[in-house]
Amino acid sequence: MPRLEWNDSLSIGIYRVDSQHMRLIEVANDFLRTAGEGRDGEAIQTTLTRLREYTVNHFRDEEAYMREIHYPRLARHQEEHRNLVQRVKQFQRDLYEQRDITVEVMRDFLREWLVGHIINSDLKIAEWLRAEEESRARQEQETKSGGAE
């Protein structure tokens, strides 16, 4: 059965975000398992709705975190989140209208929007945060060095 797999390359190093990403992958795999078992359309729609709702909650929490750290690309990231939610809703409509979508197509869709978003956008949060911390550390070091003269 096709699955999405968590691995360390998806970790952004922020526990609260990483744990939610791991949970998102679990919920996505629940959806894929339900679809792969040939369950009825209602069961598939229920698990997809659960995935969408968890995603919306995760995005809300992730955006709150970005506000806390004053992430400069917050508005762009929020727009990506809105687009992803719309794509999931469209996928949900397509699934409802076309019962012949394969589990592989579903998995590829989920990999593209979930794993793709983590790699292409969320990892940038960690990169920016590391750069900010390094900059602060350099400034502190320069302040200490400058005061010793």
Backbone as a printed PyTorch tensor [residue, N CA C, xyz], in Angstrom:
tensor([[[  0.8460,  -1.1830,   0.0000],
         [  0.0000,   0.0000,   0.0000],
         [  0.8920,   1.2480,   0.0000]],

        [[  0.6500,   2.1810,  -0.9050],
         [  1.4570,   3.4100,  -0.9520],
         [  1.2900,   4.2160,   0.3290]],

        [[  2.4000,   4.7110,   0.8270],
         [  2.3790,   5.5000,   2.0550],
         [  3.2960,   6.7010,   1.9090]],

        [[  3.0800,   7.6440,   2.7780],
         [  4.0150,   8.7490,   2.9300],
         [  4.8830,   8.4060,   4.1280]],

        [[  6.1490,   8.7120,   4.0380],
         [  7.0780,   8.3650,   5.1170],
         [  7.7160,   9.6270,   5.6810]],

        [[  7.7850,   9.6900,   7.0010],
         [  8.5130,  10.7530,   7.6830],
         [  9.9810,  10.3660,   7.6960]],

        [[ 10.8510,  11.3310,   7.4490],
         [ 12.2790,  11.0920,   7.6390],
         [ 12.9100,  12.4010,   8.1010]],

        [[ 14.1450,  12.3200,   8.5520],
         [ 14.8050,  13.4820,   9.1490],
         [ 14.9740,  14.6520,   8.1840]],

        [[ 14.9430,  14.3890,   6.8910],
         [ 15.0830,  15.4950,   5.9370],
         [ 13.8690,  16.4220,   5.9840]],

        [[ 12.7740,  15.9640,   6.5890],
         [ 11.5670,  16.7850,   6.7200],
         [ 11.5480,  17.5750,   8.0220]],

        [[ 12.4700,  17.2940,   8.9160],
         [ 12.5000,  17.9690,  10.2110],
         [ 13.0280,  19.3900,  10.0620]],

        [[ 12.2690,  20.3260,  10.6300],
         [ 12.7540,  21.7030,  10.6140],
         [ 13.4410,  22.0470,  11.9320]],

        [[ 13.4490,  21.0940,  12.8630],
         [ 14.1590,  21.2930,  14.1160],
         [ 13.3730,  22.0720,  15.1580]],

        [[ 12.0920,  22.2380,  14.9300],
         [ 11.2180,  22.9380,  15.8790],
         [ 10.1660,  21.9160,  16.2840]],

        [[ 10.2500,  21.4490,  17.5260],
         [  9.4530,  20.3070,  17.9650],
         [  7.9710,  20.4950,  17.6950]],

        [[  7.4360,  21.6380,  18.0410],
         [  5.9830,  21.8240,  17.9170],
         [  5.5360,  21.7290,  16.4630]],

        [[  6.3610,  22.1620,  15.5270],
         [  6.0160,  22.0770,  14.1110],
         [  6.2880,  20.6610,  13.6000]],

        [[  7.4390,  20.1110,  13.9430],
         [  7.7760,  18.7570,  13.4790],
         [  6.7560,  17.7290,  13.9640]],

        [[  6.3250,  17.8210,  15.2130],
         [  5.3710,  16.8320,  15.7280],
         [  4.0460,  16.9280,  14.9790]],

        [[  3.6530,  18.1390,  14.6100],
         [  2.4230,  18.2880,  13.8300],
         [  2.6160,  17.7690,  12.4090]],

        [[  3.7760,  17.9780,  11.8400],
         [  4.0380,  17.4320,  10.5030],
         [  3.9780,  15.9000,  10.5430]],

        [[  4.5470,  15.2940,  11.5860],
         [  4.4910,  13.8350,  11.7190],
         [  3.0420,  13.3650,  11.8180]],

        [[  2.2520,  14.1040,  12.6000],
         [  0.8300,  13.7420,  12.7530],
         [  0.0930,  13.9110,  11.4210]],

        [[  0.4040,  14.9630,  10.6830],
         [ -0.2230,  15.1550,   9.3670],
         [  0.0610,  13.9700,   8.4500]],

        [[  1.2800,  13.4900,   8.4770],
         [  1.6330,  12.3360,   7.6480],
         [  0.8680,  11.0960,   8.1130]],

        [[  0.7010,  10.9340,   9.4320],
         [ -0.0920,   9.8100,   9.9460],
         [ -1.5370,   9.8930,   9.4590]],

        [[ -2.1300,  11.0930,   9.5460],
         [ -3.5210,  11.2730,   9.1150],
         [ -3.6320,  11.0570,   7.6040]],

        [[ -2.6430,  11.5300,   6.8480],
         [ -2.6350,  11.2940,   5.4010],
         [ -2.5640,   9.7950,   5.1100]],

        [[ -1.7560,   9.0800,   5.8700],
         [ -1.6580,   7.6290,   5.6720],
         [ -2.9430,   6.9160,   6.0750]],

        [[ -3.6460,   7.4200,   7.0970],
         [ -4.9620,   6.8660,   7.4450],
         [ -5.9060,   7.0030,   6.2580]],

        [[ -5.8660,   8.1620,   5.6290],
         [ -6.7010,   8.3940,   4.4520],
         [ -6.3370,   7.4240,   3.3300]],

        [[ -5.0400,   7.2890,   3.0540],
         [ -4.6000,   6.3870,   1.9870],
         [ -4.9780,   4.9300,   2.2950]],

        [[ -4.8730,   4.5530,   3.5620],
         [ -5.2340,   3.1850,   3.9590],
         [ -6.7370,   2.9560,   3.7450]],

        [[ -7.5360,   3.9300,   4.1590],
         [ -8.9850,   3.8200,   3.9860],
         [ -9.3470,   3.6910,   2.5150]],

        [[ -8.7310,   4.5330,   1.6950],
         [ -9.0010,   4.4860,   0.2510],
         [ -8.4970,   3.1800,  -0.3530]],

        [[ -7.3230,   2.7230,   0.0890],
         [ -6.7240,   1.5100,  -0.4610],
         [ -7.4710,   0.2440,  -0.0950]],

        [[ -8.1870,   0.2910,   1.0220],
         [ -8.9610,  -0.8810,   1.4410],
         [-10.2830,  -0.9780,   0.6890]],

        [[-10.5370,   0.0030,  -0.1890],
         [-11.7720,  -0.0330,  -0.9620],
         [-12.9980,   0.3070,  -0.1480]],

        [[-12.7980,   1.0380,   0.9280],
         [-13.9200,   1.4260,   1.7830],
         [-14.8780,   2.3020,   0.9950]],

        [[-16.0720,   2.4820,   1.5210],
         [-17.0800,   3.2550,   0.7940],
         [-16.7100,   4.7360,   0.7560]],

        [[-17.3660,   5.4470,  -0.1530],
         [-17.0680,   6.8600,  -0.3740],
         [-17.2150,   7.7040,   0.8690]],

        [[-18.1660,   7.3610,   1.7230],
         [-18.3760,   8.1380,   2.9460],
         [-17.1730,   8.0150,   3.8850]],

        [[-16.6360,   6.8110,   4.0250],
         [-15.4610,   6.6100,   4.8860],
         [-14.2640,   7.3750,   4.3390]],

        [[-14.1060,   7.3470,   3.0180],
         [-12.9920,   8.0680,   2.3910],
         [-13.1520,   9.5650,   2.6020]],

        [[-14.3730,  10.0720,   2.3810],
         [-14.6240,  11.5040,   2.5830],
         [-14.3920,  11.8980,   4.0410]],

        [[-14.7710,  11.0310,   4.9790],
         [-14.5900,  11.3230,   6.4050],
         [-13.1110,  11.4550,   6.7490]],

        [[-12.2890,  10.5230,   6.2430],
         [-10.8620,  10.6090,   6.5650],
         [-10.2100,  11.7910,   5.8490]],

        [[-10.6800,  12.1280,   4.6500],
         [-10.1380,  13.2970,   3.9590],
         [-10.5470,  14.5860,   4.6710]],

        [[-11.7680,  14.6170,   5.1930],
         [-12.2080,  15.7790,   5.9700],
         [-11.3590,  15.9220,   7.2270]],

        [[-11.0690,  14.8010,   7.8950],
         [-10.2150,  14.8350,   9.0890],
         [ -8.8330,  15.3910,   8.7330]],

        [[ -8.3020,  14.9630,   7.5970],
         [ -7.0000,  15.4560,   7.1420],
         [ -7.0590,  16.9620,   6.8820]],

        [[ -8.0990,  17.4040,   6.1990],
         [ -8.2280,  18.8330,   5.8980],
         [ -8.3510,  19.6510,   7.1820]],

        [[ -9.1610,  19.1840,   8.1220],
         [ -9.3520,  19.9150,   9.3810],
         [ -8.0590,  19.9670,  10.1900]],

        [[ -7.3260,  18.8550,  10.2540],
         [ -6.0540,  18.8730,  10.9840],
         [ -5.0740,  19.8130,  10.3040]],

        [[ -5.1000,  19.8130,   8.9780],
         [ -4.2140,  20.6960,   8.2130],
         [ -4.5060,  22.1550,   8.5250]],

        [[ -5.7720,  22.5230,   8.5340],
         [ -6.1650,  23.9050,   8.8310],
         [ -5.6920,  24.2890,  10.2320]],

        [[ -5.8810,  23.3980,  11.2030],
         [ -5.4290,  23.6860,  12.5780],
         [ -3.9120,  23.8030,  12.6420]],

        [[ -3.2280,  22.9230,  11.9440],
         [ -1.7610,  22.9860,  11.9080],
         [ -1.3000,  24.3060,  11.2960]],

        [[ -1.8920,  24.6880,  10.1740],
         [ -1.5050,  25.9350,   9.5270],
         [ -1.7160,  27.1090,  10.4710]],

        [[ -2.8250,  27.1150,  11.1910],
         [ -3.1030,  28.1950,  12.1430],
         [ -2.0030,  28.2560,  13.2110]],

        [[ -1.6170,  27.0920,  13.7420],
         [ -0.5900,  27.0500,  14.7760],
         [  0.7740,  27.4380,  14.2150]],

        [[  1.0810,  26.9560,  13.0270],
         [  2.3590,  27.2850,  12.3970],
         [  2.4540,  28.7890,  12.1350]],

        [[  1.3690,  29.3940,  11.6840],
         [  1.3580,  30.8360,  11.4330],
         [  1.4990,  31.6200,  12.7370]],

        [[  0.9050,  31.1360,  13.8090],
         [  1.0690,  31.7910,  15.1200],
         [  2.5380,  31.7460,  15.5380]],

        [[  3.1840,  30.6080,  15.3150],
         [  4.6010,  30.4920,  15.6320],
         [  5.4210,  31.4860,  14.8060]],

        [[  5.1050,  31.5890,  13.5190],
         [  5.8400,  32.5150,  12.6570],
         [  5.6430,  33.9640,  13.1220]],

        [[  4.4540,  34.2820,  13.6160],
         [  4.2430,  35.6300,  14.1730],
         [  5.0970,  35.8320,  15.4200]],

        [[  5.1750,  34.8030,  16.2680],
         [  5.9720,  34.8870,  17.5020],
         [  7.4390,  35.1860,  17.2150]],

        [[  7.9660,  34.5810,  16.1640],
         [  9.3920,  34.7620,  15.8570],
         [  9.6270,  35.9040,  14.8630]],

        [[  8.5490,  36.5830,  14.4830],
         [  8.6190,  37.7110,  13.5340],
         [  9.1960,  37.2830,  12.1930]],

        [[  8.6850,  36.1580,  11.6870],
         [  9.1430,  35.6130,  10.4080],
         [  8.7830,  36.5810,   9.2830]],

        [[  9.7620,  37.0370,   8.5120],
         [  9.4990,  38.0790,   7.5090],
         [  8.6700,  37.6140,   6.3110]],

        [[  8.5920,  36.3060,   6.0860],
         [  7.8300,  35.7980,   4.9410],
         [  6.4630,  35.2640,   5.3510]],

        [[  5.9460,  35.7330,   6.4770],
         [  4.6820,  35.2300,   6.9980],
         [  3.5440,  35.3950,   5.9890]],

        [[  3.3800,  36.5730,   5.4090],
         [  2.2630,  36.8080,   4.4800],
         [  2.3270,  35.8490,   3.2930]],

        [[  3.5090,  35.6470,   2.7460],
         [  3.6770,  34.7250,   1.6140],
         [  3.3430,  33.3010,   2.0360]],

        [[  3.7840,  32.9330,   3.2320],
         [  3.5390,  31.5830,   3.7350],
         [  2.0390,  31.3760,   3.9790]],

        [[  1.3680,  32.3920,   4.5120],
         [ -0.0790,  32.3000,   4.7250],
         [ -0.8060,  32.0940,   3.3880]],

        [[ -0.3550,  32.7870,   2.3720],
         [ -0.9620,  32.6310,   1.0480],
         [ -0.7650,  31.2010,   0.5430]],

        [[  0.4140,  30.6360,   0.7580],
         [  0.6460,  29.2420,   0.3720],
         [ -0.3140,  28.3220,   1.1160]],

        [[ -0.5000,  28.5780,   2.4070],
         [ -1.4250,  27.7650,   3.1900],
         [ -2.8410,  27.8560,   2.6280]],

        [[ -3.2960,  29.0630,   2.3170],
         [ -4.6390,  29.2180,   1.7440],
         [ -4.7580,  28.4350,   0.4360]],

        [[ -3.7370,  28.5280,  -0.4090],
         [ -3.7580,  27.8050,  -1.6810],
         [ -3.7850,  26.2930,  -1.4670]],

        [[ -3.0220,  25.8120,  -0.4930],
         [ -3.0040,  24.3770,  -0.2170],
         [ -4.3680,  23.8960,   0.2650]],

        [[ -4.9990,  24.6630,   1.1430],
         [ -6.3250,  24.2730,   1.6320],
         [ -7.3190,  24.2410,   0.4730]],

        [[ -7.2380,  25.2170,  -0.4200],
         [ -8.1290,  25.2200,  -1.5860],
         [ -7.8760,  23.9990,  -2.4780]],

        [[ -6.6210,  23.6260,  -2.6280],
         [ -6.2950,  22.4470,  -3.4480],
         [ -6.8550,  21.1750,  -2.8130]],

        [[ -6.7870,  21.0810,  -1.4900],
         [ -7.3500,  19.9130,  -0.8110],
         [ -8.8710,  19.8900,  -0.9930]],

        [[ -9.5050,  21.0490,  -0.8640],
         [-10.9540,  21.0980,  -1.0770],
         [-11.3080,  20.6930,  -2.5030]],

        [[-10.5230,  21.1490,  -3.4670],
         [-10.7760,  20.7740,  -4.8610],
         [-10.5700,  19.2760,  -5.0520]],

        [[ -9.5250,  18.7420,  -4.4330],
         [ -9.2790,  17.3040,  -4.5210],
         [-10.4580,  16.5510,  -3.9170]],

        [[-10.9850,  17.0540,  -2.8090],
         [-12.1250,  16.4240,  -2.1580],
         [-13.3410,  16.4320,  -3.1030]],

        [[-13.5690,  17.5410,  -3.7800],
         [-14.6710,  17.6060,  -4.7520],
         [-14.4290,  16.6310,  -5.9100]],

        [[-13.1910,  16.6150,  -6.4280],
         [-12.8700,  15.7020,  -7.5250],
         [-13.0870,  14.2480,  -7.1110]],

        [[-12.6770,  13.9370,  -5.9110],
         [-12.8340,  12.5770,  -5.4050],
         [-14.3110,  12.2260,  -5.2970]],

        [[-15.1020,  13.1710,  -4.8560],
         [-16.5330,  12.9460,  -4.7180],
         [-17.1740,  12.6940,  -6.0830]],

        [[-16.7330,  13.4290,  -7.0770],
         [-17.3250,  13.3250,  -8.4110],
         [-16.7660,  12.1680,  -9.2330]],

        [[-15.5210,  11.7780,  -8.9880],
         [-14.8720,  10.7170,  -9.7830],
         [-14.3710,   9.6310,  -8.8480]],

        [[-15.1150,   8.6090,  -8.7160],
         [-14.7640,   7.5350,  -7.7860],
         [-13.5750,   6.7010,  -8.2650]],

        [[-13.0750,   6.9410,  -9.4550],
         [-12.0270,   6.0930, -10.0170],
         [-10.6200,   6.6360,  -9.8120]],

        [[-10.4260,   7.5820,  -8.9160],
         [ -9.0870,   8.0930,  -8.6210],
         [ -8.3310,   7.0160,  -7.8530]],

        [[ -7.1400,   6.6740,  -8.3060],
         [ -6.3770,   5.5900,  -7.6830],
         [ -5.6940,   6.0680,  -6.4030]],

        [[ -5.3530,   5.1030,  -5.5730],
         [ -4.6350,   5.4040,  -4.3320],
         [ -3.2860,   6.0420,  -4.6570]],

        [[ -2.6550,   5.6150,  -5.7480],
         [ -1.3620,   6.1840,  -6.1370],
         [ -1.4990,   7.6590,  -6.4970]],

        [[ -2.5910,   8.0140,  -7.1950],
         [ -2.8400,   9.4170,  -7.5320],
         [ -3.0590,  10.2220,  -6.2440]],

        [[ -3.8040,   9.6480,  -5.3090],
         [ -4.0340,  10.3160,  -4.0250],
         [ -2.7210,  10.5180,  -3.2780]],

        [[ -1.9110,   9.4420,  -3.2370],
         [ -0.6260,   9.5320,  -2.5460],
         [  0.2690,  10.5910,  -3.1740]],

        [[  0.3260,  10.6150,  -4.5000],
         [  1.1560,  11.6050,  -5.1830],
         [  0.6720,  13.0190,  -4.9080]],

        [[ -0.6360,  13.2010,  -4.8940],
         [ -1.2110,  14.5030,  -4.5590],
         [ -0.7930,  14.9110,  -3.1500]],

        [[ -0.9610,  14.0010,  -2.1800],
         [ -0.6140,  14.3120,  -0.7950],
         [  0.8850,  14.5710,  -0.6410]],

        [[  1.6970,  13.7800,  -1.3250],
         [  3.1460,  13.9800,  -1.2580],
         [  3.5030,  15.3600,  -1.8020]],

        [[  2.8880,  15.7170,  -2.9190],
         [  3.1830,  17.0120,  -3.5390],
         [  2.8260,  18.1710,  -2.6180]],

        [[  1.6210,  18.1570,  -2.0640],
         [  1.2460,  19.3390,  -1.2870],
         [  1.7520,  19.2870,   0.1410]],

        [[  1.8480,  18.1310,   0.7630],
         [  2.2880,  18.0700,   2.1590],
         [  3.8080,  18.0310,   2.2650]],

        [[  4.4100,  17.0180,   1.6860],
         [  5.8690,  16.8940,   1.7620],
         [  6.5230,  18.0290,   0.9740]],

        [[  5.9600,  18.3470,  -0.1810],
         [  6.4970,  19.4420,  -0.9880],
         [  6.4790,  20.7580,  -0.2490]],

        [[  5.3970,  21.0280,   0.4780],
         [  5.3080,  22.2770,   1.2340],
         [  6.3400,  22.3070,   2.3640]],

        [[  6.4990,  21.1950,   3.0530],
         [  7.4900,  21.1500,   4.1420],
         [  8.8790,  21.4460,   3.5790]],

        [[  9.2420,  20.7670,   2.4980],
         [ 10.5830,  20.9140,   1.9390],
         [ 10.7980,  22.2930,   1.3300]],

        [[  9.8180,  22.7760,   0.5860],
         [ 10.0010,  24.0260,  -0.1550],
         [  9.6790,  25.2880,   0.6270]],

        [[  8.9330,  25.1680,   1.7160],
         [  8.5450,  26.3780,   2.4500],
         [  8.8780,  26.3150,   3.9320]],

        [[  8.4740,  25.2370,   4.5970],
         [  8.6720,  25.1910,   6.0430],
         [ 10.1370,  25.1200,   6.4390]],

        [[ 10.9440,  24.4450,   5.6590],
         [ 12.3670,  24.3890,   5.9830],
         [ 13.0110,  25.7800,   5.9230]],

        [[ 12.4220,  26.6880,   5.1520],
         [ 12.9330,  28.0600,   5.0930],
         [ 12.7540,  28.7870,   6.4220]],

        [[ 11.7430,  28.4050,   7.1920],
         [ 11.5550,  28.9970,   8.5150],
         [ 12.7640,  28.6560,   9.3770]],

        [[ 13.1520,  27.3880,   9.3630],
         [ 14.2950,  26.9470,  10.1640],
         [ 15.5810,  27.6110,   9.6870]],

        [[ 15.7560,  27.7130,   8.3690],
         [ 16.9590,  28.3710,   7.8390],
         [ 17.0170,  29.8210,   8.2980]],

        [[ 15.8980,  30.5250,   8.2110],
         [ 15.8540,  31.9270,   8.6270],
         [ 16.1370,  32.0400,  10.1230]],

        [[ 15.5350,  31.1530,  10.9170],
         [ 15.7250,  31.1810,  12.3620],
         [ 17.1840,  30.9420,  12.7220]],

        [[ 17.8280,  29.9770,  12.0710],
         [ 19.2550,  29.7290,  12.3260],
         [ 20.0950,  30.9490,  11.9670]],

        [[ 19.7970,  31.5700,  10.8280],
         [ 20.5460,  32.7560,  10.4150],
         [ 20.3540,  33.8900,  11.4160]],

        [[ 19.1530,  34.0540,  11.9170],
         [ 18.8790,  35.0870,  12.9270],
         [ 19.6610,  34.8100,  14.2080]],

        [[ 19.6770,  33.5580,  14.6360],
         [ 20.4040,  33.1970,  15.8530],
         [ 21.9020,  33.4140,  15.6840]],

        [[ 22.4300,  33.0500,  14.5130],
         [ 23.8510,  33.2730,  14.2400],
         [ 24.1750,  34.7610,  14.2240]],

        [[ 23.3180,  35.5420,  13.6400],
         [ 23.5230,  36.9860,  13.5880],
         [ 23.5200,  37.5800,  14.9960]],

        [[ 22.5640,  37.1480,  15.8090],
         [ 22.5090,  37.6230,  17.1940],
         [ 23.7530,  37.2210,  17.9680]],

        [[ 24.1980,  35.9970,  17.7690],
         [ 25.3930,  35.5190,  18.4710],
         [ 26.6200,  36.3400,  18.0580]],

        [[ 26.7380,  36.6420,  16.7560],
         [ 27.8580,  37.4770,  16.2800],
         [ 27.7920,  38.8670,  16.8940]],

        [[ 26.6100,  39.4230,  16.9240],
         [ 26.4510,  40.7650,  17.4970],
         [ 26.8190,  40.7820,  18.9660]],

        [[ 26.3950,  39.7360,  19.6950],
         [ 26.7590,  39.6490,  21.1180],
         [ 28.2760,  39.5240,  21.2840]],

        [[ 28.8730,  38.6880,  20.4360],
         [ 30.3300,  38.5160,  20.4950],
         [ 31.0560,  39.8230,  20.1980]],

        [[ 30.5840,  40.5410,  19.1780],
         [ 31.1950,  41.8360,  18.8340],
         [ 31.0250,  42.8370,  19.9530]],

        [[ 29.8830,  42.8200,  20.5970],
         [ 29.6410,  43.7250,  21.7260],
         [ 30.5900,  43.3900,  22.8690]],

        [[ 30.7600,  42.1050,  23.1560],
         [ 31.6840,  41.6930,  24.2210],
         [ 33.1140,  42.0570,  23.8440]],

        [[ 33.4970,  41.8150,  22.5870],
         [ 34.8600,  42.1120,  22.1330],
         [ 35.1150,  43.5980,  22.1460]],

        [[ 34.1430,  44.3700,  21.7000],
         [ 34.2970,  45.8300,  21.6480],
         [ 34.3750,  46.4360,  23.0260]],

        [[ 33.7060,  45.8400,  23.9810],
         [ 33.7280,  46.3950,  25.3360],
         [ 34.9960,  46.0580,  26.0880]],

        [[ 35.7900,  45.1000,  25.5930],
         [ 37.0000,  44.6760,  26.3080],
         [ 38.1890,  45.5440,  25.9620]],

        [[ 38.0770,  46.4020,  24.9680],
         [ 39.2420,  47.2200,  24.5500],
         [ 39.4950,  48.3560,  25.4980]]])
